[in-house]
PDB file of C-alpha atoms in Angstrom:
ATOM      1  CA  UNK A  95       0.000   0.000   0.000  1.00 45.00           C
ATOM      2  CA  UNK A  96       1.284   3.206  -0.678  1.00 42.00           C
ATOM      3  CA  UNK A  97       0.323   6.573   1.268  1.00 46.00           C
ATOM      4  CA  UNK A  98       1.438  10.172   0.714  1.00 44.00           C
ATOM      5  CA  UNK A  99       3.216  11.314   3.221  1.00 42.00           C
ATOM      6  CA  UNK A 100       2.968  14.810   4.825  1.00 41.00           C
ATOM      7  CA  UNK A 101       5.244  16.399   2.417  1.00 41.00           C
ATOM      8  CA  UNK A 102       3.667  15.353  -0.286  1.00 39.00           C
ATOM      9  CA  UNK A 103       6.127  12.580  -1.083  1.00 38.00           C
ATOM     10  CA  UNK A 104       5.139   8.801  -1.754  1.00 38.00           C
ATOM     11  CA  UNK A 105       5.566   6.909   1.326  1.00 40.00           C
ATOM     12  CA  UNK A 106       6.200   3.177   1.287  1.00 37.00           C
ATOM     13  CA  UNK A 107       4.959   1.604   4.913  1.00 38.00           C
ATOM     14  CA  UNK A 108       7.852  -0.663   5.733  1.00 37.00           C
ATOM     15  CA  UNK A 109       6.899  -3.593   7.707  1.00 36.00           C
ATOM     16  CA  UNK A 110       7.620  -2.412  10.873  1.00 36.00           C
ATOM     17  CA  UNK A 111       4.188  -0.038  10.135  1.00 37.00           C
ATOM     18  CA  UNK A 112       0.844  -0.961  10.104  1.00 38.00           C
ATOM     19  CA  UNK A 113      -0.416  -2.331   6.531  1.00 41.00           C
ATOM     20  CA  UNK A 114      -3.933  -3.193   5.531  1.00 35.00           C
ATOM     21  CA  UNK A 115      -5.121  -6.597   5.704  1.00 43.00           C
ATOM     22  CA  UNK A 116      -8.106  -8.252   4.839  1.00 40.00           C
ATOM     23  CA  UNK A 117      -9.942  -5.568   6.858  1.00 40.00           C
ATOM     24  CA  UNK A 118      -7.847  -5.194   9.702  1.00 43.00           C
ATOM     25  CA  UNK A 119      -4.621  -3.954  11.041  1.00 38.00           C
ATOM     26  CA  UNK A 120      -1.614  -6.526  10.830  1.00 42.00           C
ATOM     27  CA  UNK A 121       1.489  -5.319  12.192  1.00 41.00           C
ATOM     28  CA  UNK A 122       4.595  -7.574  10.510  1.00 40.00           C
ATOM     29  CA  UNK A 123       7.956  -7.586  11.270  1.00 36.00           C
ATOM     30  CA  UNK A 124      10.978  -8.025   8.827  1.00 39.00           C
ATOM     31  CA  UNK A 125      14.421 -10.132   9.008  1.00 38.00           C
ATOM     32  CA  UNK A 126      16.033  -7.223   8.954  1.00 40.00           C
ATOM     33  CA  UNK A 127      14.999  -6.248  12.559  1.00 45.00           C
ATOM     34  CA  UNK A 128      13.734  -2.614  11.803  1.00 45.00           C
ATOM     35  CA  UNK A 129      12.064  -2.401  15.217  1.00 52.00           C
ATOM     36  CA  UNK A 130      15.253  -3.266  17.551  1.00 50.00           C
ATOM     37  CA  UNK A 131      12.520  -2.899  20.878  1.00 51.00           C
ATOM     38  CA  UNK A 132      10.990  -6.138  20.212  1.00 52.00           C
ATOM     39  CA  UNK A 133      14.618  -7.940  20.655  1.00 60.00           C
ATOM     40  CA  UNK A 134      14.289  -6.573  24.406  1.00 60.00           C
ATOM     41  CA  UNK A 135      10.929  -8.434  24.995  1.00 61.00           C
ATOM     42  CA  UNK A 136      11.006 -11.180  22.738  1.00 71.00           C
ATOM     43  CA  UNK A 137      13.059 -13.618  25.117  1.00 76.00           C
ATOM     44  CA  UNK A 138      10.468 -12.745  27.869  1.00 79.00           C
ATOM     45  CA  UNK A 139       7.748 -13.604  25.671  1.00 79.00           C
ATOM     46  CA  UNK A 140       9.456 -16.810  24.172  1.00 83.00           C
ATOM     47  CA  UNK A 141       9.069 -17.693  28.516  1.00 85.00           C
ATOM     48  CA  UNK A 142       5.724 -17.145  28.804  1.00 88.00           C
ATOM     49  CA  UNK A 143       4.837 -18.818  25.701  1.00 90.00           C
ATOM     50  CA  UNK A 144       7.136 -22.077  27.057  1.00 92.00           C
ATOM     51  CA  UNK A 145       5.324 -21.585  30.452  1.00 93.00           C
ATOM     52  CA  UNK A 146       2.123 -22.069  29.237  1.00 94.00           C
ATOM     53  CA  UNK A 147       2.923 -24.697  26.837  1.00 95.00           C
ATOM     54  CA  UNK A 148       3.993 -26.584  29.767  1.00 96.00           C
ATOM     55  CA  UNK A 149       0.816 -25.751  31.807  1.00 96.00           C
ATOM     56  CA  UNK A 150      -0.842 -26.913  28.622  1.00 96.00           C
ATOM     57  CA  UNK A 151       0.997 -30.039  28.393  1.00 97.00           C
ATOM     58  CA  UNK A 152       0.569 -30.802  32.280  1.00 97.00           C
ATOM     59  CA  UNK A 153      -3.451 -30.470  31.676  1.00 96.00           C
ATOM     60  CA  UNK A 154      -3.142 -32.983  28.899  1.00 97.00           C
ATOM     61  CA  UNK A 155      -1.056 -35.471  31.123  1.00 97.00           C
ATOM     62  CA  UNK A 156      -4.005 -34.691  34.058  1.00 97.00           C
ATOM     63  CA  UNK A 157      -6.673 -36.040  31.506  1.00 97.00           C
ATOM     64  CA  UNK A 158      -4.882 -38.783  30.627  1.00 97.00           C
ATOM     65  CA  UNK A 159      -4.227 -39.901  34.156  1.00 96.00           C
ATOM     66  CA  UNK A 160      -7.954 -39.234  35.335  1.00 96.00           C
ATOM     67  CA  UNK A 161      -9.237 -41.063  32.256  1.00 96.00           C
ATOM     68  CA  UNK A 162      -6.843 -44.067  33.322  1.00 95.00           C
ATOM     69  CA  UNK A 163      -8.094 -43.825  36.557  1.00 94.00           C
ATOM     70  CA  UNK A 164     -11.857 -43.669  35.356  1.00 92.00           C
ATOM     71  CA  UNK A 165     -11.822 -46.581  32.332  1.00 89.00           C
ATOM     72  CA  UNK A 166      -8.495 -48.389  34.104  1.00 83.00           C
ATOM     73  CA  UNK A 167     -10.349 -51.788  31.869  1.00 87.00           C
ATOM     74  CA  UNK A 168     -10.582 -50.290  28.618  1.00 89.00           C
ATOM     75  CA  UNK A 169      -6.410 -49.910  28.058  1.00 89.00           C
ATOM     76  CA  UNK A 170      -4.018 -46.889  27.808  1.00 93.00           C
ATOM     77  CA  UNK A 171      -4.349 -46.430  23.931  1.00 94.00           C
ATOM     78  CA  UNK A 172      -8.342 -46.548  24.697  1.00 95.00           C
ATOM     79  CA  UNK A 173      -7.600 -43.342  27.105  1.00 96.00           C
ATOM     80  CA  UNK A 174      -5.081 -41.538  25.123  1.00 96.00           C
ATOM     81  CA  UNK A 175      -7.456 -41.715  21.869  1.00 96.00           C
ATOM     82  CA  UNK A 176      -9.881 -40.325  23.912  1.00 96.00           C
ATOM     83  CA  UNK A 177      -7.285 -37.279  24.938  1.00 97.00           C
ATOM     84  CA  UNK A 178      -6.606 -37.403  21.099  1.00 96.00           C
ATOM     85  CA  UNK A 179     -10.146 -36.840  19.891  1.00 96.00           C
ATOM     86  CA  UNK A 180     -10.708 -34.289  22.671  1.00 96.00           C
ATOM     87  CA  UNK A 181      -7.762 -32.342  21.041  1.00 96.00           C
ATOM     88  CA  UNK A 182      -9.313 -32.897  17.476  1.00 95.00           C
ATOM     89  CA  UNK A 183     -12.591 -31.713  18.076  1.00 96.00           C
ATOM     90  CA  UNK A 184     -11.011 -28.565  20.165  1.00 96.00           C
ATOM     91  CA  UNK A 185      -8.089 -27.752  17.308  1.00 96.00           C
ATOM     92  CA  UNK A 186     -10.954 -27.793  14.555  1.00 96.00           C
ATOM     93  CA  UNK A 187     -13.246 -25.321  16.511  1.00 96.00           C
ATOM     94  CA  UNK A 188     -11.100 -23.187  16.638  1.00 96.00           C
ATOM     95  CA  UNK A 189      -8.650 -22.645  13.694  1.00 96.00           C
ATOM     96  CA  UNK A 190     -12.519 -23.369  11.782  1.00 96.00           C
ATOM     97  CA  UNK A 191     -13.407 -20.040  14.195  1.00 96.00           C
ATOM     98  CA  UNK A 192      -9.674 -18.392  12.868  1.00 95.00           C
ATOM     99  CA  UNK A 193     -10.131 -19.175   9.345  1.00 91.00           C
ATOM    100  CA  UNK A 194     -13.975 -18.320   8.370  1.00 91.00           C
ATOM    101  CA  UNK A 195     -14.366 -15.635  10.681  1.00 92.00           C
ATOM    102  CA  UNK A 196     -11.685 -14.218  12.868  1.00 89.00           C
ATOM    103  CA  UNK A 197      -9.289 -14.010   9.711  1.00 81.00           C
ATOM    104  CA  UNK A 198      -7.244 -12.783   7.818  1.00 90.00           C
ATOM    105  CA  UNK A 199      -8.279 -15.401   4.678  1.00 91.00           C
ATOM    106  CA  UNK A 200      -4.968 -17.655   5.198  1.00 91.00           C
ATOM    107  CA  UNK A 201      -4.725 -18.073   1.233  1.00 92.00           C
ATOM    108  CA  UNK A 202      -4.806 -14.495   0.497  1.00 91.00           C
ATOM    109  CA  UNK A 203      -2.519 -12.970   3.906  1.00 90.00           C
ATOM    110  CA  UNK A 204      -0.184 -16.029   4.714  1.00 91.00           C
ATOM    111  CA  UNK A 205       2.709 -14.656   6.660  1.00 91.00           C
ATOM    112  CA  UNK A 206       0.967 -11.961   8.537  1.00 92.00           C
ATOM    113  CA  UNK A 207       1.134 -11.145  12.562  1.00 93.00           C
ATOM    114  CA  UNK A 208       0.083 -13.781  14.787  1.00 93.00           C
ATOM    115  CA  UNK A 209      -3.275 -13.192  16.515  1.00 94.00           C
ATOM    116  CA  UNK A 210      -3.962 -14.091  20.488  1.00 93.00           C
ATOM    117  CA  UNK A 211      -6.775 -16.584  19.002  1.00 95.00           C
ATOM    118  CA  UNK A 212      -3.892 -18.055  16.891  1.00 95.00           C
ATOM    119  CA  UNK A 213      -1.275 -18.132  19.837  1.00 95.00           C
ATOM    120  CA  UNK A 214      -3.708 -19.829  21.772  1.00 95.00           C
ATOM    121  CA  UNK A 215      -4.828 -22.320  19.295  1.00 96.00           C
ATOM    122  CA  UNK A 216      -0.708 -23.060  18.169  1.00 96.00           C
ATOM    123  CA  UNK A 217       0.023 -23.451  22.077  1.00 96.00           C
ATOM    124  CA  UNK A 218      -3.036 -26.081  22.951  1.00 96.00           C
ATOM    125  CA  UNK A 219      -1.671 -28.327  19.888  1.00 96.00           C
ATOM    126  CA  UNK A 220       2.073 -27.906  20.484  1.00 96.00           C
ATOM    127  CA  UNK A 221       1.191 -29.370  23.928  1.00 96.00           C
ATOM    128  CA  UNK A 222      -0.724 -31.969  23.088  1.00 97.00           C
ATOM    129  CA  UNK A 223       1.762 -32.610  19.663  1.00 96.00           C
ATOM    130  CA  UNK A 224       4.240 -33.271  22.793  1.00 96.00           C
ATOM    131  CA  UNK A 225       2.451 -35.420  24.706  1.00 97.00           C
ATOM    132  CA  UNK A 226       1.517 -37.690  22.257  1.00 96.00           C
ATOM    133  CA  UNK A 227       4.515 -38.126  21.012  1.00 95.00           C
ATOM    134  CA  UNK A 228       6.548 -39.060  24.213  1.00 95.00           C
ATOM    135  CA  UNK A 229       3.256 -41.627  24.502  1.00 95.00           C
ATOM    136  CA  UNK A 230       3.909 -42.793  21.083  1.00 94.00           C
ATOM    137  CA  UNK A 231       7.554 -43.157  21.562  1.00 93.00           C
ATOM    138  CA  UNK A 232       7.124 -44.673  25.263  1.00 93.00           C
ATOM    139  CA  UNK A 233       4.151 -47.595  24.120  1.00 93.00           C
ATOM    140  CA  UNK A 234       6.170 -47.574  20.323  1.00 89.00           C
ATOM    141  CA  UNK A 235       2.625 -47.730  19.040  1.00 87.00           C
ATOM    142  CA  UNK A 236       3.348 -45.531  15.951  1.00 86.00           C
ATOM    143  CA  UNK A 237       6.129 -45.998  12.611  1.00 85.00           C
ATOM    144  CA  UNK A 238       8.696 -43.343  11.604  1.00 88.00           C
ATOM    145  CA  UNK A 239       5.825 -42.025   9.398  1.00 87.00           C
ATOM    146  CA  UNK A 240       3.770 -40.769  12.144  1.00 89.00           C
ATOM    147  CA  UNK A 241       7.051 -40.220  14.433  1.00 90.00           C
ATOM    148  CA  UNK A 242       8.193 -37.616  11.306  1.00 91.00           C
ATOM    149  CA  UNK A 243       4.310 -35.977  11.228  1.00 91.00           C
ATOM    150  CA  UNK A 244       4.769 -34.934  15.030  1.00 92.00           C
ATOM    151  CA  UNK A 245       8.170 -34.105  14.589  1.00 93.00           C
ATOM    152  CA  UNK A 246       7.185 -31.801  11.533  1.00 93.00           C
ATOM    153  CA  UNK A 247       3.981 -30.097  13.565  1.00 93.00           C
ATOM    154  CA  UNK A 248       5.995 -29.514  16.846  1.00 95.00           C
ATOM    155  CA  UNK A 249       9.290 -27.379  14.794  1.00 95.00           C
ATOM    156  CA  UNK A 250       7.016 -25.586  12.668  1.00 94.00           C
ATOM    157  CA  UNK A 251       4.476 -24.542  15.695  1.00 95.00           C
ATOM    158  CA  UNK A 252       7.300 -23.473  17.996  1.00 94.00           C
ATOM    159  CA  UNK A 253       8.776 -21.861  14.599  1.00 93.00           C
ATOM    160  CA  UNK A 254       6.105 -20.155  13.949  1.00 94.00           C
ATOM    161  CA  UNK A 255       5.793 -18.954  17.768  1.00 94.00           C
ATOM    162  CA  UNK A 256       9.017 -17.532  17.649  1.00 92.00           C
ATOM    163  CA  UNK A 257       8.855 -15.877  14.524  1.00 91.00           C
ATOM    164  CA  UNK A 258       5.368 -14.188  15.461  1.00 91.00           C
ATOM    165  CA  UNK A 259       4.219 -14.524  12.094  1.00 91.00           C
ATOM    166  CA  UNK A 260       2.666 -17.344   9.753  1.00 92.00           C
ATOM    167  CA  UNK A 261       0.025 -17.952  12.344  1.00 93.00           C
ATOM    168  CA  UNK A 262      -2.720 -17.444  10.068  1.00 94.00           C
ATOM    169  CA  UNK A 263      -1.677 -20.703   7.726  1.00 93.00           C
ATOM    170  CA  UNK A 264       0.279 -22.787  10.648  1.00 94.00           C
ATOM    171  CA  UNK A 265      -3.823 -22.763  11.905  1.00 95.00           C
ATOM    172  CA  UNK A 266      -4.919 -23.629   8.503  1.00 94.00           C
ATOM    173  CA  UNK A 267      -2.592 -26.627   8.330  1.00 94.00           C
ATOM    174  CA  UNK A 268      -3.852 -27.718  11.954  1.00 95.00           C
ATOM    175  CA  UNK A 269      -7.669 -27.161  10.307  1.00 96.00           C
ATOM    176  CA  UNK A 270      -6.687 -29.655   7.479  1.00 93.00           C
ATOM    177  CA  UNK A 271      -4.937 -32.090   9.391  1.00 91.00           C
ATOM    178  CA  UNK A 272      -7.216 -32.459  12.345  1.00 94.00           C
ATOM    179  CA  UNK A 273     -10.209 -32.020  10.165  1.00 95.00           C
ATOM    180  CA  UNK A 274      -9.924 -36.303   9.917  1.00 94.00           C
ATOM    181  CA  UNK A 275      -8.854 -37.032  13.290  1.00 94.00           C
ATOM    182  CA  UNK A 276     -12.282 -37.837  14.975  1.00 94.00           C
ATOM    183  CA  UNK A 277     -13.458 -39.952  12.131  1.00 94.00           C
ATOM    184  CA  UNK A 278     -10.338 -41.917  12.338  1.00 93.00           C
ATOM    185  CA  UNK A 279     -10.821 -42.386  15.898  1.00 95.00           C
ATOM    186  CA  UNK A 280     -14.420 -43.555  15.401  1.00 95.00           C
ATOM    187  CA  UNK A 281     -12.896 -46.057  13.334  1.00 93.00           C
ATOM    188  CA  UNK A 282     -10.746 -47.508  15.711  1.00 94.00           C
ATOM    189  CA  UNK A 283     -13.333 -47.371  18.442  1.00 95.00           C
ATOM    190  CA  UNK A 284     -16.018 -49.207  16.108  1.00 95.00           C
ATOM    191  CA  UNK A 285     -12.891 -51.737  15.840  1.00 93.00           C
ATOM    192  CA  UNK A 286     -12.908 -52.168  19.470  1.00 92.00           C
ATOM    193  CA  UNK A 287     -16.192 -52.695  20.267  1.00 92.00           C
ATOM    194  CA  UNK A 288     -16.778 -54.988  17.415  1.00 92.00           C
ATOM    195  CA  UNK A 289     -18.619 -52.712  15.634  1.00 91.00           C
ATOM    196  CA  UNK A 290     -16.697 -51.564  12.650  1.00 90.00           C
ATOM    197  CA  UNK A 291     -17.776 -54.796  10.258  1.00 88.00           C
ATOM    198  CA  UNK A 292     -21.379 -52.617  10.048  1.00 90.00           C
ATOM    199  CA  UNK A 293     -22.921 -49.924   7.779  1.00 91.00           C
ATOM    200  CA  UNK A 294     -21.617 -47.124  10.200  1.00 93.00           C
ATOM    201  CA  UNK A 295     -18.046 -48.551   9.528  1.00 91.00           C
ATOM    202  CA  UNK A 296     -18.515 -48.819   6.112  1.00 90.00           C
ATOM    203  CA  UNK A 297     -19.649 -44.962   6.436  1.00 93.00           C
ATOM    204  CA  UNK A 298     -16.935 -43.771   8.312  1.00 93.00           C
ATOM    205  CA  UNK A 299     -14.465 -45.550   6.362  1.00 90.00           C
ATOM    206  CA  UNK A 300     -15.754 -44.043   3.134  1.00 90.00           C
ATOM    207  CA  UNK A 301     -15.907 -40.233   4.387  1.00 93.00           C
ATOM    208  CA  UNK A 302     -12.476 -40.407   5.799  1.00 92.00           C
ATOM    209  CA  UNK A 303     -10.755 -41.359   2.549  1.00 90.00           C
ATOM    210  CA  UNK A 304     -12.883 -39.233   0.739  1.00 92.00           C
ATOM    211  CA  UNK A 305     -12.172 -35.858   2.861  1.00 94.00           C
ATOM    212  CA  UNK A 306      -8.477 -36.744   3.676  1.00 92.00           C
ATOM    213  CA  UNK A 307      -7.996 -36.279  -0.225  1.00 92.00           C
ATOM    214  CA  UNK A 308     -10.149 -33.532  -0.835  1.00 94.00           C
ATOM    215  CA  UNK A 309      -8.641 -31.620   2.301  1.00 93.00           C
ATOM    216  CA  UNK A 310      -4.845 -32.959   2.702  1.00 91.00           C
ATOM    217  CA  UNK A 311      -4.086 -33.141  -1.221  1.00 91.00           C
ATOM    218  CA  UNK A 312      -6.586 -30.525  -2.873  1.00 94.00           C
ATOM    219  CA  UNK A 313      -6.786 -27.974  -0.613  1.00 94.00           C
ATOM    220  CA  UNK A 314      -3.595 -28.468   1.415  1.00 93.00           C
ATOM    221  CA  UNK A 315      -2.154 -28.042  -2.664  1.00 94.00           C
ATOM    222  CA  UNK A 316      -3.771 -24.661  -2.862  1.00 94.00           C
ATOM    223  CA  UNK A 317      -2.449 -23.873   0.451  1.00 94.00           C
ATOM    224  CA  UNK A 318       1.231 -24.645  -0.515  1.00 93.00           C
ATOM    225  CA  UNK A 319       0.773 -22.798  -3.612  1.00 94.00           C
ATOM    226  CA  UNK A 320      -0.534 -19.904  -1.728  1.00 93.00           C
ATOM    227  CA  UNK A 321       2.723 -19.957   0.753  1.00 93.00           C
ATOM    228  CA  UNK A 322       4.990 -20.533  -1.925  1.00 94.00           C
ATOM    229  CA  UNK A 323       4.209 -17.482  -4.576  1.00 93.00           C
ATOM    230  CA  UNK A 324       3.809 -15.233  -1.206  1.00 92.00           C
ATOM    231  CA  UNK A 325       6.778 -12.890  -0.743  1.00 91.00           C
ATOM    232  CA  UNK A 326       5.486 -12.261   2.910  1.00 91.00           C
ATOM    233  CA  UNK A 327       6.021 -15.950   4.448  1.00 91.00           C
ATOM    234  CA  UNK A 328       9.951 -16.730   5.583  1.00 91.00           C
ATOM    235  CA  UNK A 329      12.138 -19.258   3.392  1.00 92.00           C
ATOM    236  CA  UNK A 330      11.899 -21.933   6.896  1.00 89.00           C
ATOM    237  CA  UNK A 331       7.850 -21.382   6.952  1.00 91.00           C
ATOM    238  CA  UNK A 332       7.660 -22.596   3.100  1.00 93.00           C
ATOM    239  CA  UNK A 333      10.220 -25.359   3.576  1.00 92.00           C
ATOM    240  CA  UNK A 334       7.830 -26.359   6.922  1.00 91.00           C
ATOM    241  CA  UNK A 335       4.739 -26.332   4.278  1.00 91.00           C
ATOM    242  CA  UNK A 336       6.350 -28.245   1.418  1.00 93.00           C
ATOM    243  CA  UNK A 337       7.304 -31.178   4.517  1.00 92.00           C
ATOM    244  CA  UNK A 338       3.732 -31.014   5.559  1.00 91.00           C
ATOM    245  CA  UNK A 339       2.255 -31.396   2.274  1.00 92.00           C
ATOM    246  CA  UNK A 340       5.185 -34.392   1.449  1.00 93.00           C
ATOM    247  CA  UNK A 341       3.891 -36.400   4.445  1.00 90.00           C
ATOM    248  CA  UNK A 342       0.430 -35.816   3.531  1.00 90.00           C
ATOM    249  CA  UNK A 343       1.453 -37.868   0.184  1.00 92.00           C
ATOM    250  CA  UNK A 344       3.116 -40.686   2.314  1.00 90.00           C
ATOM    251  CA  UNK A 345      -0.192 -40.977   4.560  1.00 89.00           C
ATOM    252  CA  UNK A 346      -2.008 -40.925   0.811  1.00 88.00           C
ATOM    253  CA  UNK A 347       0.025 -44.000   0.044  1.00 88.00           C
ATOM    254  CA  UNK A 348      -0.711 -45.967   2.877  1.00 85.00           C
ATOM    255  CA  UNK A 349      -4.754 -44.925   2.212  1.00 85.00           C
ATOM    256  CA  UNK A 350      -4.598 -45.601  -1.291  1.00 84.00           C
ATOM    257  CA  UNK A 351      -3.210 -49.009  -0.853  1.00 86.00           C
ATOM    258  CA  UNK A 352      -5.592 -49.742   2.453  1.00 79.00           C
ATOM    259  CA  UNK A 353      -8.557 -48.818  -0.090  1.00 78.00           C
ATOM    260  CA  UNK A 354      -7.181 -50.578  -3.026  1.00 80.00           C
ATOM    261  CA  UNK A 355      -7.363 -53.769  -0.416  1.00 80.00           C
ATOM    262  CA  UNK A 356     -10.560 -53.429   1.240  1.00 73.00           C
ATOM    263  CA  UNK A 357     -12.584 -52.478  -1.380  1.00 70.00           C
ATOM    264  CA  UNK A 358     -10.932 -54.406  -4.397  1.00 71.00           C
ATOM    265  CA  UNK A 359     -11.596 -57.520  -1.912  1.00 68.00           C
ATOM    266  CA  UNK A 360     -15.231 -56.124  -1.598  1.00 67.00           C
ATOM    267  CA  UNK A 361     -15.712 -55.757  -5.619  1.00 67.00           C
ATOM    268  CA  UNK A 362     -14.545 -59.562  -5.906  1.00 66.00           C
ATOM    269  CA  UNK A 363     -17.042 -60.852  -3.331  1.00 68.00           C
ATOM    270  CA  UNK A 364     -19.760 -58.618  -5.332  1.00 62.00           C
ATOM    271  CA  UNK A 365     -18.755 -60.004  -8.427  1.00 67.00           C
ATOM    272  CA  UNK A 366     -18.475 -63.856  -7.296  1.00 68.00           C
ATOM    273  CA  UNK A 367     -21.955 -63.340  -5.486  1.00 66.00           C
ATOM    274  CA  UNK A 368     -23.164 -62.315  -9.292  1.00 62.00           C
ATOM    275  CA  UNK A 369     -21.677 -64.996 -10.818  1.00 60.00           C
ATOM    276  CA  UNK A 370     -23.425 -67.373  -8.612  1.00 63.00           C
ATOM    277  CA  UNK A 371     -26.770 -65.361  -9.132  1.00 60.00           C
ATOM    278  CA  UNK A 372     -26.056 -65.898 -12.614  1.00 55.00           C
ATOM    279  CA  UNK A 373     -25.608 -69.681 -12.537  1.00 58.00           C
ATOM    280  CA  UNK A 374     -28.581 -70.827 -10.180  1.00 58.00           C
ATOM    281  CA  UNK A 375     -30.560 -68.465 -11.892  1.00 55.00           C
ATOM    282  CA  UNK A 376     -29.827 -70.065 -15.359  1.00 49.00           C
ATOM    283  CA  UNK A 377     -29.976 -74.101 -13.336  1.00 44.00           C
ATOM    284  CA  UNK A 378     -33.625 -72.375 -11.928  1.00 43.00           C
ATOM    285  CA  UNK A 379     -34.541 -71.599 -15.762  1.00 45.00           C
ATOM    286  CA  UNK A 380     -33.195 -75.142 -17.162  1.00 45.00           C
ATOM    287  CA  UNK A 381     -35.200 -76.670 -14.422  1.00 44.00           C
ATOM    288  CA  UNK A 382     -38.020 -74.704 -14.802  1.00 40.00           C
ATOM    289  CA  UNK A 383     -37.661 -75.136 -18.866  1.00 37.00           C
ATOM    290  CA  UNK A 384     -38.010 -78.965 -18.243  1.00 39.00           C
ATOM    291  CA  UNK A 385     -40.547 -78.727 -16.134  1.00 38.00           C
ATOM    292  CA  UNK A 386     -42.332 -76.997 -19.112  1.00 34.00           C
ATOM    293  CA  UNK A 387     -41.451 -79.989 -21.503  1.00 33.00           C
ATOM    294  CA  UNK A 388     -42.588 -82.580 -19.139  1.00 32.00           C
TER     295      UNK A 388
END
């Protein structure tokens, strides 16, 4: 945006000044430091942020314990899903809140200022990103695939902390990731209670695949493409994007093939069962043919 200054000369705002975005006021800050009084405050804020990431991560740990304590039959993976769908359901909310009507649009203002709904919304999953992963590595109930994914989320959300920027999309990312998360934890519940061989399996099964590729592939391509032509986003924030959207193909692998399986088994049963149909139906005919004759 440019603005005319007092003098009647063209004035550039440089990113240490206030520029327009999306209807509000996003104040961004450059590599180059042009505001030297942040430097003084950002190491106390980088504190507060890691204290209440750890009061985060201690209320996570509290669940889990009272949920062990209260379903102590069910299992530890039964409990920690439950923690895990909790965080799902509270993630989406709220980075669904961020994107549609707190703003800024991520695909049109990636890289500006970092909101207090954003901070808030980055700190809840970066403590519950570390939690499960120390569970994951403790129980080794999870591959390197999965290992990588948290690994991936917890740099770029304490990247994106420090930076004070890139909030907008690091909560769009979180949207599209966590989108799937309850209706593959329905899945493994209907597994445990021996009711995933059903219709509602068969449901739930079906609307996964179908919106982990229209979110993770579609629009998490649109959201790359977004970050990448953006001069506003830093170099580390793309590369942090392009890793995201590179495990998203892996996990697209592993559903592809899981799909391929289950329902290319399905399409043989349905096509023996008409085969069969076929034959008795044409032994009913002879049969009945004869019967005619006689």
């Amino acid at each position: 945006m440019v603005q005319t200054s007092q003098k009647g000369r063209l004035h550039h705002p440089t990113r240490c000044e206030p520029a327009y975005c999306g209807g509000r006021v996003q104040q961004q800050y450059s590599t180059h430091n042009c505001c030297p009084f942040t430097n003084r405050f950002q190491h106390s804020r980088m504190t507060s942020l890691a204290a209440v990431v750890l009061l985060c991560l201690s209320g996570w740990v509290t669940l889990y314990v009272i949920l062990c304590n209260i379903n102590g039959s069910r299992g530890y993976e039964w409990n920690c899903r439950l923690v895990t769908l909790l965080h799902g359901v509270l993630v989406v909310c709220i980075t669904a809140y961020i994107g549609y009507v707190d703003g800024p649009w991520p695909f049109t203002y990636p890289g500006t200022k970092n909101t207090p709904l954003q901070i808030s919304a980055m700190v809840l999953s970066l403590s519950y990103f570390i939690f499960d992963m120390v569970w994951c590595m403790y129980f080794r109930t999870e591959g390197p695939v999965m290992l990588a994914h948290h690994t991936v989320s917890i740099l770029g959300i304490m990247l994106t902390l420090w930076l004070g920027e890139s909030g907008v999309e690091s909560c769009a990312v979180l949207f599209g990731s966590e989108v799937t998360n309850p209706l593959l934890q329905a899945r493994w519940f209907l597994r445990r209670t021996g009711r995933y061989e059903t219709t509602l399996g068969e449901a739930v099964d079906l609307a996964f695949v179908l919106l982990f590729v229209f979110m993770r592939v579609f629009v998490g391509g649109a959201m790359l493409y977004c970050e990448l032509i953006s001069p506003r986003p830093r170099f580390f924030i793309k590369c942090g994007g392009v890793a995201m959207y590179a495990l998203s193909w892996v996990f697209m692998v592993d559903i592809w093939r899981f799909a391929k399986r289950k329902y290319g088994s399905k399409m043989a049963q349905w096509r023996e069962q008409g085969a069969r149909s076929l034959k008795n139906g044409a032994v009913v005919g002879d049969d009945a043919h004869e019967g005619k004759l006689d």
